[in-house]
Coordinates of C-alpha atoms in Angstrom, one line a residue:
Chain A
X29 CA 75.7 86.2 103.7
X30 CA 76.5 89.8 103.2
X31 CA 80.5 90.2 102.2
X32 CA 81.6 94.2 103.0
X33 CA 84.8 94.5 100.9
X34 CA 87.8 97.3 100.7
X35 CA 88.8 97.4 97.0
X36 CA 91.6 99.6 95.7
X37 CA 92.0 101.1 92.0
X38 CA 94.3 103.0 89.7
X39 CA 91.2 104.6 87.6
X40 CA 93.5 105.4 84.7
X41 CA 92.1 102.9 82.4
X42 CA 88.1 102.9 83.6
X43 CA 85.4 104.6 82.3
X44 CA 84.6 105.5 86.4
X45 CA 83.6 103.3 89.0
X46 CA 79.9 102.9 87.8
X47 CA 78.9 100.1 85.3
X48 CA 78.1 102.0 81.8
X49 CA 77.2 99.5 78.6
X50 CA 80.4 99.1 76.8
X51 CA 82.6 100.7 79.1
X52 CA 85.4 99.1 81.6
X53 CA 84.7 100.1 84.8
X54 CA 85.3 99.0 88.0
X55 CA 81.7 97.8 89.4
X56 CA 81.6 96.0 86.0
X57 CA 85.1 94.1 86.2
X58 CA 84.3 93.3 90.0
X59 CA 80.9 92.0 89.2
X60 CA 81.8 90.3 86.4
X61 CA 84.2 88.4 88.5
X62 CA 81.8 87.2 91.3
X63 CA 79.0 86.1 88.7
X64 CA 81.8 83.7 87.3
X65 CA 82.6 82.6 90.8
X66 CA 78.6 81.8 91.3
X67 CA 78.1 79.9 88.2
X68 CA 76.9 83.0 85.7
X69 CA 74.3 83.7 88.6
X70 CA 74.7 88.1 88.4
X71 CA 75.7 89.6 91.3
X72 CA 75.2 93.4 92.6
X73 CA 77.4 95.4 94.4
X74 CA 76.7 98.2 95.9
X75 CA 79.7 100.9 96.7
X76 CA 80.1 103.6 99.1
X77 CA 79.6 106.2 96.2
X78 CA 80.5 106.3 92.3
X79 CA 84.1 108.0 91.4
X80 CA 84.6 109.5 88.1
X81 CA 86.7 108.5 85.0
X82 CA 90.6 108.8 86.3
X83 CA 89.7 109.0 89.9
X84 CA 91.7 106.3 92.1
X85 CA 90.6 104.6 94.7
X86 CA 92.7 103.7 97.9
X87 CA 90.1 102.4 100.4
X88 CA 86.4 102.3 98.6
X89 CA 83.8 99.9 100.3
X90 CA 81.6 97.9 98.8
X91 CA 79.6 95.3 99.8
X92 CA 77.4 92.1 97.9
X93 CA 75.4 89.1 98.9
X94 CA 76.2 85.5 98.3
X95 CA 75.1 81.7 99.2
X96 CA 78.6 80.8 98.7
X97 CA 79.9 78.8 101.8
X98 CA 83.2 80.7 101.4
X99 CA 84.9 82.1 104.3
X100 CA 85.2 85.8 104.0
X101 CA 88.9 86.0 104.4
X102 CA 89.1 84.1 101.0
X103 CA 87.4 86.8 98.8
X104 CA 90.3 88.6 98.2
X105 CA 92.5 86.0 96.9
X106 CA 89.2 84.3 94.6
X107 CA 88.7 88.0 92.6
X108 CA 92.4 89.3 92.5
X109 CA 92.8 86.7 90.4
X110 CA 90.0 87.2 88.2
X111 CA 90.0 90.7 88.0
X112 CA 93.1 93.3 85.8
X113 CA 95.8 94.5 88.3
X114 CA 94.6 97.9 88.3
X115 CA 92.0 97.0 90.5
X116 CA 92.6 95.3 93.9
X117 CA 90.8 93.9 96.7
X118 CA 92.1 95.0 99.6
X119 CA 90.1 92.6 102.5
X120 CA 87.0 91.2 102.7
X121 CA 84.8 90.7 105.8
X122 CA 81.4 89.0 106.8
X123 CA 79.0 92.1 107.2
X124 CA 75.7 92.2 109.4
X125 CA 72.9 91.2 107.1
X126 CA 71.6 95.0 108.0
X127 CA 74.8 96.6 106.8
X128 CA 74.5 99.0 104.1
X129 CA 78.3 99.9 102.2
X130 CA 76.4 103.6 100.9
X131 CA 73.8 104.6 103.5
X132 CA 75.6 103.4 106.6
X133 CA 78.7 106.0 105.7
X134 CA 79.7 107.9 108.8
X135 CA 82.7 109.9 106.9
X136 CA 85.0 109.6 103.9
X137 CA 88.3 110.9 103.6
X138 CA 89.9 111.9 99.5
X139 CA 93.4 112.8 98.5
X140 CA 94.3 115.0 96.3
X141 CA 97.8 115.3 94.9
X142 CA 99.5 117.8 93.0
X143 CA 102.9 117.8 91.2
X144 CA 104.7 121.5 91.9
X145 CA 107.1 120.3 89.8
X146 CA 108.4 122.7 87.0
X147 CA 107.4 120.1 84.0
X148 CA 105.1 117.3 84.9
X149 CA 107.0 114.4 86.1
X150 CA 106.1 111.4 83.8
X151 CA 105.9 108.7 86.2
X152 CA 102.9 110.8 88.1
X153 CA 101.3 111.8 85.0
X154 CA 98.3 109.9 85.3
X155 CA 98.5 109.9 89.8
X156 CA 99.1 113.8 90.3
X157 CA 98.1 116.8 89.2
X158 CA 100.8 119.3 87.3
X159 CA 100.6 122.5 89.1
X160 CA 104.3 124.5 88.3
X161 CA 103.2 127.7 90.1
X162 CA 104.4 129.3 92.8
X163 CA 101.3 128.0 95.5
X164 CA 101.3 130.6 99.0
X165 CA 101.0 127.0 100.9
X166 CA 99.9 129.1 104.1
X167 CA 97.0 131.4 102.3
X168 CA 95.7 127.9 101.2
X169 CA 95.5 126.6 104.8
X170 CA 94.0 129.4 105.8
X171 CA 91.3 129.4 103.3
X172 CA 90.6 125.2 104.1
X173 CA 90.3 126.0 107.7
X174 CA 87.6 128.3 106.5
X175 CA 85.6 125.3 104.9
X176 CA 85.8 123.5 107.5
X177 CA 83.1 122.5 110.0
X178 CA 79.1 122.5 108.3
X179 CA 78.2 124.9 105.9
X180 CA 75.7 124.8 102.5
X181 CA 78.1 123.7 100.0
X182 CA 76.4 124.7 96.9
X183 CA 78.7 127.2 95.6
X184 CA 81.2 123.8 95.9
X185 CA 79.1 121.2 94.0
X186 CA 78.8 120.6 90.1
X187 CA 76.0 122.9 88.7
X188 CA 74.2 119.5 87.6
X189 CA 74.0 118.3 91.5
X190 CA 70.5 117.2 91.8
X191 CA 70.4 116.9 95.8
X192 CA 68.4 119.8 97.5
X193 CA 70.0 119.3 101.0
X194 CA 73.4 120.4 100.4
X195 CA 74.7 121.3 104.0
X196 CA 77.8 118.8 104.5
X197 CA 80.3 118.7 107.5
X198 CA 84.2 118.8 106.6
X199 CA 85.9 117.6 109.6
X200 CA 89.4 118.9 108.6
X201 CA 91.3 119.7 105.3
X202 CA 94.9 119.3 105.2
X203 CA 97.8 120.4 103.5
X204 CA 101.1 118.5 103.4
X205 CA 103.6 119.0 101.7
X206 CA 106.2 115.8 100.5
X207 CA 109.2 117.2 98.9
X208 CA 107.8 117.8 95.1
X209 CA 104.2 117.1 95.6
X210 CA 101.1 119.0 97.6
X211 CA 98.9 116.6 99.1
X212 CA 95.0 118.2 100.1
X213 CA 93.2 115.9 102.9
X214 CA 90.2 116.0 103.0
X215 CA 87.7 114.5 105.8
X216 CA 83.7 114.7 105.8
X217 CA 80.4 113.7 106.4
X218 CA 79.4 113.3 102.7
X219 CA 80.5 114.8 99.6
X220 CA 78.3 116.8 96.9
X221 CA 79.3 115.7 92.8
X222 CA 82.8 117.3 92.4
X223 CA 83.0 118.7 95.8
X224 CA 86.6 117.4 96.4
X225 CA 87.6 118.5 93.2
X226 CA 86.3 122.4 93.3
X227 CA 87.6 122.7 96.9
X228 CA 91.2 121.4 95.4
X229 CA 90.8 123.5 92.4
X230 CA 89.7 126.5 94.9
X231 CA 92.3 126.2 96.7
X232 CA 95.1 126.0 94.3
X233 CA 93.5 129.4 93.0
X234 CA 94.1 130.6 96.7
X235 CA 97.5 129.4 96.2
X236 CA 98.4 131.9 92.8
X237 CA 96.9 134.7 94.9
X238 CA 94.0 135.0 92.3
X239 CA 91.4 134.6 95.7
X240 CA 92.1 135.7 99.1
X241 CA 91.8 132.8 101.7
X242 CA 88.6 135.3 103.3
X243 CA 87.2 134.8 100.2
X244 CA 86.0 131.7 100.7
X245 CA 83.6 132.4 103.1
X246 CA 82.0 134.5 100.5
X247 CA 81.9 132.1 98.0
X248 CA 80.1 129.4 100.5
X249 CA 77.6 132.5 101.3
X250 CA 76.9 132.9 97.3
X251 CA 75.4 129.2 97.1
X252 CA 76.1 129.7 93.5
X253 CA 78.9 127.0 91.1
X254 CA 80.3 130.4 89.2
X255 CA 81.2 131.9 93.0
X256 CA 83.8 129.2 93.4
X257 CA 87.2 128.3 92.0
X258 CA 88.0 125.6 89.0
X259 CA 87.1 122.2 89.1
X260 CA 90.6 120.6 89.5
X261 CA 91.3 117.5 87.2
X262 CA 90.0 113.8 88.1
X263 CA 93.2 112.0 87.9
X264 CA 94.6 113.9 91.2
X265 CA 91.8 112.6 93.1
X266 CA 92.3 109.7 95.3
X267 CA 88.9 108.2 97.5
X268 CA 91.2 107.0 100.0
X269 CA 88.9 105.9 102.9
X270 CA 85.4 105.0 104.1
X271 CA 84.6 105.2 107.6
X272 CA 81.3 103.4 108.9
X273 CA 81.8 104.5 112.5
Chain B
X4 CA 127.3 124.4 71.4
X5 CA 127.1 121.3 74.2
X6 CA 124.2 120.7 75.5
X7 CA 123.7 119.2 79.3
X8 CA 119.9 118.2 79.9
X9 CA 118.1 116.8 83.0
X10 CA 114.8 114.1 82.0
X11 CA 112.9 112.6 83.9
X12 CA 111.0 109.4 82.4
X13 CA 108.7 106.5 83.4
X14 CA 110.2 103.5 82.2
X15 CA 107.4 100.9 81.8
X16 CA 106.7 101.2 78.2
X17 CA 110.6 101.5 77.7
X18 CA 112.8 98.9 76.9
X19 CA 115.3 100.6 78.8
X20 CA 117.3 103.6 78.1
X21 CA 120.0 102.4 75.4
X22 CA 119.0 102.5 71.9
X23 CA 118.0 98.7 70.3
X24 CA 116.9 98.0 66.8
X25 CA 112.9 98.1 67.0
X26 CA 112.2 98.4 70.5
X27 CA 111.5 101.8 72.2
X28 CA 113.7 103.1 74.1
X29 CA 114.3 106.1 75.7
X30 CA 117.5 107.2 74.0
X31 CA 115.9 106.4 70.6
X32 CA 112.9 108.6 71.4
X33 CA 115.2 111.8 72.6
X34 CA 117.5 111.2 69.1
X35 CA 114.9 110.9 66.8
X36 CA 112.9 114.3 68.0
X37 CA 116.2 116.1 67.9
X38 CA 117.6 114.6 64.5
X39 CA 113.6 116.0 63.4
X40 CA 114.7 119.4 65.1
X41 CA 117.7 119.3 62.7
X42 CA 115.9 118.9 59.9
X43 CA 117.0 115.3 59.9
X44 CA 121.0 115.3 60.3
X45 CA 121.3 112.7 63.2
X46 CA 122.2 113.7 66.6
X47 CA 123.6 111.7 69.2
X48 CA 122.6 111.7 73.0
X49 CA 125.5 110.8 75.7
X50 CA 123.7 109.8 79.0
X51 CA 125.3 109.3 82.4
X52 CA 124.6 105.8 81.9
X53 CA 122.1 103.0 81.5
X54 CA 118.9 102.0 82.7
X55 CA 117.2 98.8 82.2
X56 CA 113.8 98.4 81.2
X57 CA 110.7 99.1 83.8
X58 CA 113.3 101.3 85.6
X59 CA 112.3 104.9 86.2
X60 CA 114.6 108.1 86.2
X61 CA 113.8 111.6 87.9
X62 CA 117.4 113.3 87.3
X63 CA 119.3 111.1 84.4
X64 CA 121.6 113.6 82.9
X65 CA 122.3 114.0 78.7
X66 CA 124.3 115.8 77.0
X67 CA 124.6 116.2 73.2
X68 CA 126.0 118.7 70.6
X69 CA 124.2 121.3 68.1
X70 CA 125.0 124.0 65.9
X71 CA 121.3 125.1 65.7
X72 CA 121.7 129.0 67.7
X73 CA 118.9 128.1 69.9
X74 CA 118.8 129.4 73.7
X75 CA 119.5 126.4 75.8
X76 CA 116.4 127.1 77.8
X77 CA 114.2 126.6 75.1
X78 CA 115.6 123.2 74.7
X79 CA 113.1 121.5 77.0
X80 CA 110.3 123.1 75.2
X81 CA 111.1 121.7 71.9
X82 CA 111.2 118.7 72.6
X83 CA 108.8 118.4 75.2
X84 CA 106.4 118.6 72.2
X85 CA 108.3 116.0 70.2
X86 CA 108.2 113.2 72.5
X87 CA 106.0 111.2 74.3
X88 CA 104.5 112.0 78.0
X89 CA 106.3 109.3 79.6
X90 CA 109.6 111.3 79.0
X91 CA 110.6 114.9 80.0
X92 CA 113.1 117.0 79.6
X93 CA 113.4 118.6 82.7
X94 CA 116.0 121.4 82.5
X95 CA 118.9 122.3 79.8
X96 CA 122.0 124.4 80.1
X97 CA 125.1 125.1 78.1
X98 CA 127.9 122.8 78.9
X99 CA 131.4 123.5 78.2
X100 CA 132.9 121.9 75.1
X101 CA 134.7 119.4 77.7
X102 CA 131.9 118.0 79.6
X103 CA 130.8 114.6 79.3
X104 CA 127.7 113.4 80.8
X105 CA 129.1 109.9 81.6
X106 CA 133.1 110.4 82.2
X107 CA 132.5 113.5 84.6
X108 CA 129.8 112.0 87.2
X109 CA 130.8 112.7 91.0
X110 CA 128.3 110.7 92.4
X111 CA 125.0 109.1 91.8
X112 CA 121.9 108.7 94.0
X113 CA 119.3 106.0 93.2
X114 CA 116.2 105.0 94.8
X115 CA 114.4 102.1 95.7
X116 CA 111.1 102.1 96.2
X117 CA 109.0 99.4 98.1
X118 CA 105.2 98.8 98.6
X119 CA 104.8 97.0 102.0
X120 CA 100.8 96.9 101.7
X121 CA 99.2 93.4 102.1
X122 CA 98.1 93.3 98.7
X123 CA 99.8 95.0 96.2
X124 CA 98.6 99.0 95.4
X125 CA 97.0 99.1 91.9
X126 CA 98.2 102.9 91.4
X127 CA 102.0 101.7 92.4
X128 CA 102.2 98.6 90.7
X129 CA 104.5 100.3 87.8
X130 CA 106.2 102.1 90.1
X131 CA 107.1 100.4 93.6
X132 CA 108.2 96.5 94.3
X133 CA 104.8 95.2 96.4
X134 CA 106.9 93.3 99.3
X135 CA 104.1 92.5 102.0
X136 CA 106.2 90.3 104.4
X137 CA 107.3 91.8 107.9
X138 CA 110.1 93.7 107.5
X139 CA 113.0 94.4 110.8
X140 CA 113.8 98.3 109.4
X141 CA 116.0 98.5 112.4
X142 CA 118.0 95.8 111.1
X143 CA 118.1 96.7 107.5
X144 CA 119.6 100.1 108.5
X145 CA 122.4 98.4 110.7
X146 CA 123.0 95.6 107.1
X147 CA 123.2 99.1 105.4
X148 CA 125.4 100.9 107.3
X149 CA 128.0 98.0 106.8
X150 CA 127.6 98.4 103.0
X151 CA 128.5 102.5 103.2
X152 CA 132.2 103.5 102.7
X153 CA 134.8 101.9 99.8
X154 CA 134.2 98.1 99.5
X155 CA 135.1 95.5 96.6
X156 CA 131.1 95.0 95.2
X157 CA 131.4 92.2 92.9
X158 CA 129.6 90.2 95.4
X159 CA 126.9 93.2 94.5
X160 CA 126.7 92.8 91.1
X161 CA 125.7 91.1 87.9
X162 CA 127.8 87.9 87.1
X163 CA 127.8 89.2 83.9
X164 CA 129.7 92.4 84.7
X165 CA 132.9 92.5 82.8
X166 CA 134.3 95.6 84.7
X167 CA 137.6 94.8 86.0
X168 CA 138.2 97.1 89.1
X169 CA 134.9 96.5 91.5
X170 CA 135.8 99.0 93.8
X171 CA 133.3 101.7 94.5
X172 CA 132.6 104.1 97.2
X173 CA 129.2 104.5 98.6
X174 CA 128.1 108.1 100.8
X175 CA 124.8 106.5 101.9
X176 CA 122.0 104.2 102.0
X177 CA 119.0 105.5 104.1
X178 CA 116.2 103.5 104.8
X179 CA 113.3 105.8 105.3
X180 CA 109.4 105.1 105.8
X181 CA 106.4 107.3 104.3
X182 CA 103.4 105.5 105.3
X183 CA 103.1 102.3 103.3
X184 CA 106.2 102.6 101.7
X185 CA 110.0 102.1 102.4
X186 CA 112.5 103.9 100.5
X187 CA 115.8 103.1 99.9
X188 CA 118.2 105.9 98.8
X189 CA 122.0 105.3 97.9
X190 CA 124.1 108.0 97.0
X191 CA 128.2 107.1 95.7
X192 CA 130.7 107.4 93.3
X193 CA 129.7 104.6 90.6
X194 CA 127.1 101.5 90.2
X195 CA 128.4 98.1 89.1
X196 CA 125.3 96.3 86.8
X197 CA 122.4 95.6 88.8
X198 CA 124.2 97.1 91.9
X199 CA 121.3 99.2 93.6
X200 CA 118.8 96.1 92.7
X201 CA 121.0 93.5 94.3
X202 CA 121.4 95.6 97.5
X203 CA 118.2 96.3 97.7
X204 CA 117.4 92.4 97.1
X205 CA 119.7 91.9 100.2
X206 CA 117.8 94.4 102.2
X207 CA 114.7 93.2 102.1
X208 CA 116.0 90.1 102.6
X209 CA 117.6 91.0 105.7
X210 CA 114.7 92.9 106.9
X211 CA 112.6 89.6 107.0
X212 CA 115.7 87.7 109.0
X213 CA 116.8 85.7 106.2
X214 CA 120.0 87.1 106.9
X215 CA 121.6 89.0 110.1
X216 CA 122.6 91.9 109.3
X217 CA 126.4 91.4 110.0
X218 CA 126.2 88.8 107.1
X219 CA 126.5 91.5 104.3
X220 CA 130.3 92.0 105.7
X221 CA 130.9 88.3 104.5
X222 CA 128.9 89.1 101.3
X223 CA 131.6 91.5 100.5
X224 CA 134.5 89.4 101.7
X225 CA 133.8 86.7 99.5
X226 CA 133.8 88.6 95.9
X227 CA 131.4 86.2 94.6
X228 CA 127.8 87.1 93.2
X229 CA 126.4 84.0 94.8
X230 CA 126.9 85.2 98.5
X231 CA 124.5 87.6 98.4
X232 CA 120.6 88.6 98.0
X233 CA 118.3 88.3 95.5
X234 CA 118.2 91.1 92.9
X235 CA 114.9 93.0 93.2
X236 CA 113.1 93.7 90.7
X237 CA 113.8 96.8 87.9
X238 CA 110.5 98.5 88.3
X239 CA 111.0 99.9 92.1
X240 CA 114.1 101.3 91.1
X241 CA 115.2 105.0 89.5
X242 CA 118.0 106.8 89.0
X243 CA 117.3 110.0 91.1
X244 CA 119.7 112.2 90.5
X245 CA 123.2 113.1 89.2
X246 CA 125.9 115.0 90.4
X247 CA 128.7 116.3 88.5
X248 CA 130.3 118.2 91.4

């Protein structure tokens, strides 16, 4: 029986999502946890995509295999209590024997939050990113609406990105703003390695003024890392959902 | 020269604010980098009260006294670098020789925040009281509006409150919803011990129809700490801001 699983995590403490010898992380924990359940029998799971150390999870999808007569709905409870409380599963479902948690992704949707805050506040030190500067919230929007639809996001992906097919569809970036924090949404297709994070930092550089938002456009046309703006820090990112339709 | 500071802190690895032998404490970490910054003479802090351990502030208020000729601006600076990164000193300006941080508060506002997701967010578990029953919000508005105005709140707080005159005078309490959280914020004049977290303990309470919401009236009327709601627990709670004026 294939289990497809919503799991939610505060990566403060893990060395990233993927298992690394020695390391806490998050597949590690979770699998550790379902290979007690079955009797020291090792269990896989397979996730919608790795995050990076300090990157938090809201809604990321995994999904495993198991002989255990267990009804789905139980899951949850079972591994909550087996696993720290910076990681939780969210629901659990029975999953087509066919269903795939990483090739079968339609879209994902991040977060990322900033703190505009003049110092960094200290209960968001480790779930926002400190930003004091005066951002030009507008010139931002104007650049995301520029990155949205498909383009070849080279210029947008870490320089180590081994892919070759880098055209990727962003079906919207927002910005919101909730009182002291900026919140970037960001909707797509698939995500290149630190896509999320060099759109936010790009962006935010968008924000000082040190890029005009037409300058963009440019920087997606260079398919070249240096054309871009910052990589913005991991622990403001958020995967916050996985879409399978 | 009197100092008046604004700091913000995250209280989990606090045991509260006030000063105790051996334990950290929020007060003891501010006195001890400014008795370093005079070059070991002690200096006392004066807050505009208490906060128990696990509770969070974003606008406690401070003041203290120096002889050091140092701008009050740079204040924050200084010992931003002295203490640790769950504390902040926000802002600092120069009081007048009269003010006192706790005799001369005007009002208070607190906040109470609430995670309503099924299972409880990992990145909010420090910081927001997981609640996942159903909650009636219309009905914990109408059990708050009863509570606003000048009422006799020993029902409200701690049996252990020695404070003779209960009296206090509340502006507000607003009940307010961003997506998977409820807020409560309650602005007045003064907080009797473990007020805010007994109210909200009677809220939520109301909100799953333990109680109507016409029973707070009674809670009042009868002076007694037993009439009403639970208190909720410290770590949804912070002291938001404070106003002198």
């Amino acid at each position: 029986m294939r289990i497809k699983c919503i799991v939610s995590y505060d990566g403060s403490q893990f060395y990233g999502y993927q298992v690394q010898p020695g390391q806490r992380t998050v597949q590690g924990e979770i699998e550790e946890a379902l290979s007690e359940v079955h009797k020291g029998k090792f269990v896989r799971i397979t996730a919608s995509g790795r995050t990076d150390a300090g990157v938090h999870a809201m809604g990321q999808v995994f999904h495993f295999d198991t002989d255990l007569q267990i009804p789905a709905a139980k899951w949850p409870v079972i591994l909550n209590q087996k696993i720290g409380r910076d990681i939780a599963i969210l629901s659990a479902e029975e999953a087509s024997e066919g269903f795939h948690a990483r090739f079968d992704v339609k879209t994902k949707e991040y977060r990322y939050i900033i703190d505009k805050s003049t110092v960094a506040l200290p209960f968001r030190r480790h779930y926002a990113v400190h930003y004091p500067y005066h951002l030009n919230v507008e010139a931002m929007r104007e650049a995301a609406a520029h990155l949205e639809g498909e383009h070849d996001f080279t210029s947008f992906s870490s320089a180590k990105t081994e892919v070759i097919d880098r055209v990727r569809t962003i079906d919207f970036i927002k910005v919101e703003e909730i009182e002291h924090e900026l919140i970037f949404r960001v909707r797509g297709n698939g995500f290149l390695y630190n896509m999320v994070r060099i759109i936010a930092g790009t962006l935010l550089e968008v924000g000082t003024g040190k890029y005009k938002p037409g300058e963009v456009m440019k920087m997606l046309e260079a398919k070249d890392r240096g054309a871009a703006g910052k990589t913005a820090p991991a622990h403001g990112l958020y995967l916050w959902e996985v879409n399978y339709q």
